[in-house]
Coordinates of C-alpha atoms in Angstrom, one line a residue:
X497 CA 62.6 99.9 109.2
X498 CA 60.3 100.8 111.8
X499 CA 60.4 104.4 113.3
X500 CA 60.0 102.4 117.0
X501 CA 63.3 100.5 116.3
X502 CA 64.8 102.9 115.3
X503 CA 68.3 103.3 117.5
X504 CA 67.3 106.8 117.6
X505 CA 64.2 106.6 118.5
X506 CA 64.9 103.9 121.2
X507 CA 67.8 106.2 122.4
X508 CA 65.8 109.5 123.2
X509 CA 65.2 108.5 126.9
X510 CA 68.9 107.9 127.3
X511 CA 69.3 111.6 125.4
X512 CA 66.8 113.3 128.3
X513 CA 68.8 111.2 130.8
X514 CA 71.9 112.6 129.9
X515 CA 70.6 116.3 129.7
X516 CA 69.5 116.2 133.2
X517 CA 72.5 114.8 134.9
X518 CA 74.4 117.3 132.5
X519 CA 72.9 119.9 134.3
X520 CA 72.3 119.3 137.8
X521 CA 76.2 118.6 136.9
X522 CA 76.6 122.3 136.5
X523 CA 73.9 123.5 138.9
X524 CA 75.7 121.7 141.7
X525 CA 79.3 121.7 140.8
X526 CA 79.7 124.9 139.1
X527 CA 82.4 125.9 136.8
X528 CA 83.7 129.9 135.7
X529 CA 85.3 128.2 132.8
X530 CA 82.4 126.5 131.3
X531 CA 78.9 128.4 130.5
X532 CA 76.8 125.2 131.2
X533 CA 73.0 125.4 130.2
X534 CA 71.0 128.7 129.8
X535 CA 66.7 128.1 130.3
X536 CA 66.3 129.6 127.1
X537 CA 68.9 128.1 124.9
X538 CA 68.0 124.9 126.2
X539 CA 64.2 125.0 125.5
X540 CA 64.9 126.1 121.8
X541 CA 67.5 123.3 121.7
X542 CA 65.3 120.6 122.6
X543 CA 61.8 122.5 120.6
X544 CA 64.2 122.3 117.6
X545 CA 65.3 118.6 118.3
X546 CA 61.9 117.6 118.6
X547 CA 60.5 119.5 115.2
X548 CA 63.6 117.8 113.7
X549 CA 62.3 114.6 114.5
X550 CA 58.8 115.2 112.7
X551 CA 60.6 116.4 109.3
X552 CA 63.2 113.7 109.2
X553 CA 60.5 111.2 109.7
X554 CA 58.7 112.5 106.6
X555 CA 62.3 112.9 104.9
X556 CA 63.4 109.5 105.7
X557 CA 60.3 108.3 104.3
X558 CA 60.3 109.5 100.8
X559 CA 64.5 108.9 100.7
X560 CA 63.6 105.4 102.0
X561 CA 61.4 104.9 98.7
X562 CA 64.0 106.5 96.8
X563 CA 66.6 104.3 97.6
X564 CA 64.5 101.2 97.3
X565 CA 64.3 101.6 93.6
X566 CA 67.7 102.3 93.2
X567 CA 68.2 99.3 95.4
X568 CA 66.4 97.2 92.7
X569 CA 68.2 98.6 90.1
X570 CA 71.2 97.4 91.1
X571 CA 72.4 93.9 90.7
X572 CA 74.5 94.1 94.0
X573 CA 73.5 92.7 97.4
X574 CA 75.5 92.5 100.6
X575 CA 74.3 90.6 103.5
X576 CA 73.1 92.1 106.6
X577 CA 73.5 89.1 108.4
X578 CA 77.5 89.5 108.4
X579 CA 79.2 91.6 110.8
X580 CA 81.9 92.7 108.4
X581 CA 78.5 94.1 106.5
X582 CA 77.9 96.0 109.0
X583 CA 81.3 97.4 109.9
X584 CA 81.6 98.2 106.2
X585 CA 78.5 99.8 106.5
X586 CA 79.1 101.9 109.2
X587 CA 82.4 103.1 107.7
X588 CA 80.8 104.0 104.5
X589 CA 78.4 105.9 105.8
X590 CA 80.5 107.8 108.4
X591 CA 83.2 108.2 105.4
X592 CA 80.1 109.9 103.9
X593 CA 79.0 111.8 106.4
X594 CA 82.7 113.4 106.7
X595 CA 81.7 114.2 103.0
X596 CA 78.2 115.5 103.8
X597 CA 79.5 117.5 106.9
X598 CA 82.5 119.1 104.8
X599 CA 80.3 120.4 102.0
X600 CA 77.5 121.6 104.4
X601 CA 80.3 124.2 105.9
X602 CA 81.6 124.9 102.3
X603 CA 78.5 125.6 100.0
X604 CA 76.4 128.8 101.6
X605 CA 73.2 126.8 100.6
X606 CA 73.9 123.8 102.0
X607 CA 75.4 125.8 105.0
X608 CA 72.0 127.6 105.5
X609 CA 70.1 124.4 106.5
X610 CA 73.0 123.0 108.7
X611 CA 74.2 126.3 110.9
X612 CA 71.1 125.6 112.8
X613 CA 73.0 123.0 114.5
X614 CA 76.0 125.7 115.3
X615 CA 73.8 128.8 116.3
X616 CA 74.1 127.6 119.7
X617 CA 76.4 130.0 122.1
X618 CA 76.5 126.5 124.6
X619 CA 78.0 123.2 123.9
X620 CA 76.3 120.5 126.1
X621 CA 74.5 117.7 125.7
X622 CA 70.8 120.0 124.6
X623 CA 72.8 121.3 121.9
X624 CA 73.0 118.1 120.1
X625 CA 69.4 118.2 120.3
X626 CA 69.1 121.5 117.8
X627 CA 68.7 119.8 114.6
X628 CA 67.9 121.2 110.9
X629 CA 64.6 121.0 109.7
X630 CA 66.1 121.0 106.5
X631 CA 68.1 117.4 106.3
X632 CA 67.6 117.0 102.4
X633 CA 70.7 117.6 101.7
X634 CA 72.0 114.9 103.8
X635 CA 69.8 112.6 102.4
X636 CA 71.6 112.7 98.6
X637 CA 74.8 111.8 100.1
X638 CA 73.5 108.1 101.1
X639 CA 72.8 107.3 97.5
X640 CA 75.9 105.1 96.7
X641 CA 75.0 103.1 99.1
X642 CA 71.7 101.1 97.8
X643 CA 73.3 101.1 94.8
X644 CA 75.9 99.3 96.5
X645 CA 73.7 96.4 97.2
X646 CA 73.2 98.0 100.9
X647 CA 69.4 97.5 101.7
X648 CA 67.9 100.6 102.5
X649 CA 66.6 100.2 106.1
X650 CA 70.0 99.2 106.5
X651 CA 71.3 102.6 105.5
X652 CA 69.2 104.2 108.3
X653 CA 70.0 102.0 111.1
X654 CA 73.6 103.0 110.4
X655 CA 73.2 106.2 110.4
X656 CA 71.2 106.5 113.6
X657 CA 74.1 104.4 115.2
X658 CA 76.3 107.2 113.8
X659 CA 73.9 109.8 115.1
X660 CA 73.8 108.1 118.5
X661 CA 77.4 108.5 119.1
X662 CA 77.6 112.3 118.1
X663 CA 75.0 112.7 120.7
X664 CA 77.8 111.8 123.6
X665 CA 81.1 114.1 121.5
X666 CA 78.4 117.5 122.5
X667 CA 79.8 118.1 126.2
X668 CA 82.5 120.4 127.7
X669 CA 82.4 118.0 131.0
X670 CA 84.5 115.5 129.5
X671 CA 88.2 116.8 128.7
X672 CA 90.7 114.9 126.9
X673 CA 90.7 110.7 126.5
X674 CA 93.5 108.5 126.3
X675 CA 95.5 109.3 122.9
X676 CA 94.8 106.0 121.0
X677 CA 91.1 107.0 121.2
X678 CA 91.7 111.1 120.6
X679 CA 93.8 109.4 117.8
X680 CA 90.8 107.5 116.0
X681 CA 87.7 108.8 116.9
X682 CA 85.6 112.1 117.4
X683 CA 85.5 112.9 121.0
X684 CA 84.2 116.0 123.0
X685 CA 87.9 117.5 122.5
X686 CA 87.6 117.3 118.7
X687 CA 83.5 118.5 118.4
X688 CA 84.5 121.3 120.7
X689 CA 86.7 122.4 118.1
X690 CA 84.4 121.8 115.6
X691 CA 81.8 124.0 117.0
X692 CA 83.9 127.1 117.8
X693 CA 83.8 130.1 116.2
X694 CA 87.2 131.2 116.7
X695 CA 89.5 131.7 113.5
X696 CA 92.1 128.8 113.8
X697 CA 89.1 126.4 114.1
X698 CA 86.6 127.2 111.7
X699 CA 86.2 124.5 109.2
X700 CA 87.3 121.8 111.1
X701 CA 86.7 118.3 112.5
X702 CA 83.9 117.4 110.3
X703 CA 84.0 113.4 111.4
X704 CA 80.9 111.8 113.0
X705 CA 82.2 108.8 114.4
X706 CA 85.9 109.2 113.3
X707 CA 88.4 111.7 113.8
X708 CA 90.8 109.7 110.9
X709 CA 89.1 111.2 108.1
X710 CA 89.7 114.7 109.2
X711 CA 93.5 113.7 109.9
X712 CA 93.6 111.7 106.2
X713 CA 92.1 115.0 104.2
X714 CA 93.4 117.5 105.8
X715 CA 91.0 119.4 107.9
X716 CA 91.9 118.1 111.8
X717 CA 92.5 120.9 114.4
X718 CA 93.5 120.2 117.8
X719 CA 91.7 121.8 121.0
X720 CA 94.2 123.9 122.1
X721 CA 92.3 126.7 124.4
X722 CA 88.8 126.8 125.3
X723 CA 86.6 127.3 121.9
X724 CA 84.3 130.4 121.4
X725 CA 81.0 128.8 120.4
X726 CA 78.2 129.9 118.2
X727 CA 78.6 131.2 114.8
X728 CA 81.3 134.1 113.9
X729 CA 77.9 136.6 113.2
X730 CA 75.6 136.3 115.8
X731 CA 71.8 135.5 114.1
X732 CA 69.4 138.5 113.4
X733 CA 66.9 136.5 115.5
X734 CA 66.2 134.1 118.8
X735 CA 63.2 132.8 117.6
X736 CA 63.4 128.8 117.0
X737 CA 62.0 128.5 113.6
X738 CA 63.9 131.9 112.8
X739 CA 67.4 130.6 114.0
X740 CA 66.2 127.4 111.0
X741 CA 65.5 129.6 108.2
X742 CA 67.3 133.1 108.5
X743 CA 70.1 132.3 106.2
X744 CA 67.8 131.1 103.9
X745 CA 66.1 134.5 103.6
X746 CA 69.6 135.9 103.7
X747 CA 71.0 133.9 100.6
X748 CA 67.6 135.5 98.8
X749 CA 68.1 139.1 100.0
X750 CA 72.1 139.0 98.4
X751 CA 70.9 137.0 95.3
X752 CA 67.7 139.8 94.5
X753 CA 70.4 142.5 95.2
X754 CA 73.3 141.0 93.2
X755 CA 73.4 142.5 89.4
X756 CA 75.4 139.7 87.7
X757 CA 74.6 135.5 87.3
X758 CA 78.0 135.3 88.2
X759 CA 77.2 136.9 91.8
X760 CA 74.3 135.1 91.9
X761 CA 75.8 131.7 92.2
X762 CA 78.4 133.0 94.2
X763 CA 75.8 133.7 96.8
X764 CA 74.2 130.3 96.5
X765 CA 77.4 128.1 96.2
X766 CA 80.4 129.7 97.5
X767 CA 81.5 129.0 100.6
X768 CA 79.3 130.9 104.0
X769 CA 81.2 134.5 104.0
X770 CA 82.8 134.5 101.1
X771 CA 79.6 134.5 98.9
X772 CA 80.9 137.1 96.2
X773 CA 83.7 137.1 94.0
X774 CA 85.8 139.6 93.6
X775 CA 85.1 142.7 91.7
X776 CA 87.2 145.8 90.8
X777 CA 86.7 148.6 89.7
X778 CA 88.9 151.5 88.3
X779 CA 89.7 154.3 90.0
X780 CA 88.5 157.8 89.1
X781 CA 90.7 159.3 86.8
X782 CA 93.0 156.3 86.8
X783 CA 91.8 153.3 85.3
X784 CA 93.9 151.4 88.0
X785 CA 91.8 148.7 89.4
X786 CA 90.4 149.7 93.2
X787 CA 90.5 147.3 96.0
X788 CA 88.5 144.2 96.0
X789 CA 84.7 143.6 97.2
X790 CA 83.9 141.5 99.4
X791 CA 81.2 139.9 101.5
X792 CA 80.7 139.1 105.1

């Protein structure tokens, strides 16, 4: 598939387009309730977006050739000529995204290369710009699908559609749409949630295009006050390629310091937070087990 057809690509004027009028939004009808843009947070939102575009470029290159060989392994093909290809398509690979999105809040590792997207203390339309440099990940949950018989350029396009419409969900300026489409799909309401750092909504809303899968597996919240964004520790730096990699260097400082395998992988693959397990220890003169250790 060519980069230039991208939907993506093709959709980054529409992206700037939608950032202006965002803001000149705020600038002229200012709200207390919202924070709007900042001129800093928005330059390292859109210098991270446009780094991110460079690396999954060279990413979606060598998973493209990846998945061409598994595509040839495979005795399946499905048409991309038929509409219902493409609606199953799509559903597979926001079903897998839901999957990709969960795990990237639940394993620290994973975690480290997506809360670039969440270190944001703003939600509008410039934060859906600060993308990961890191999408690897990401890229090993499409792998069912060549093998599927789904060609591989085909994989891509659907994901930029999906990627397209997560742009629009990253806006306080919309509130709540009619409740058939609140019901089925991710909307501003729901990502807001998603984004906050508050305790009832951490670990929710993980759907790209669809709200059902959250309501099907158990993870929906509802927007019930205005969300707290950002993450719920603030990062150690403001710097943009800092803000990619600082939990990276974090998950090395904790495994160099922990003393057991076992708190090693903790700090690799538990979930962001909750990196060690427990340990007691017994009190002096007791032998009765202390209180637990834990990790923020």
């Amino acid at each position: 598939m060519s980069v230039l057809r991208d939907p993506l690509t093709l959709a980054v004027p529409f992206f700037i387009a939608f950032v202006v009028l965002e803001a000149v939004s705020f600038a002229v009808f200012a709200d207390d309730d919202l924070r709007g843009y900042e001129r800093r947070d928005t330059i390292t939102s859109v210098v991270s977006g446009m780094v991110a575009l460079l690396f999954n470029t060279v990413a979606r290159g060598v998973a493209l050739l990846g998945y061409a060989v598994l595509y040839e392994l495979t005795p399946l093909r499905l048409d991309p000529s038929s509409p219902w290809t493409w609606v199953g398509v799509l559903l597979g690979v926001d079903l897998l995204w839901y999957c990709y999105h969960r795990t990237a809040h639940r394993v620290r590792l994973v975690w480290a290369a997506h809360q670039a997207h969440h270190n944001s203390e703003y939600f509008n339309f410039s934060t859906a710009a600060r993308q990961k440099w890191n999408p690897w990940f990401e890229m090993l949950f499409w792998v069912p699908l060549p093998l599927l018989g789904v060609p591989p350029w085909m994989v891509f396009t659907a994901f930029s559609i999906t990627l397209v419409y997560q742009f629009l969900v990253h806006t306080e300026r919309i509130g709540r749409l009619p409740a058939p489409v609140e019901f089925v799909f991710n909307t501003p309401s729901h990502h807001r949630v998603h984004h906050a750092s508050d305790p009832e909504y951490l670990d929710r809303n993980y759907g790209g295009m669809l709200i059902v899968w959250d309501r099907l597996f158990g993870t929906y919240a509802e927007e019930r006050q205005r969300p707290r964004y950002g993450l719920t520790t603030p990062p150690p730096t403001r710097h943009v390629a800092g803000l990619q990699y600082h939990e990276f260097a974090a998950i090395w400082r904790d495994v160099r310091a922990a003393t057991t395998w076992r708190e090693r992988l903790a700090h690799v693959f538990a979930p962001p937070g909750r990196t060690a397990p427990p340990v007691t220890t017994p009190a002096p003169g007791t032998g009765v087990a202390g209180s637990p250790r834990t990790m923020s």
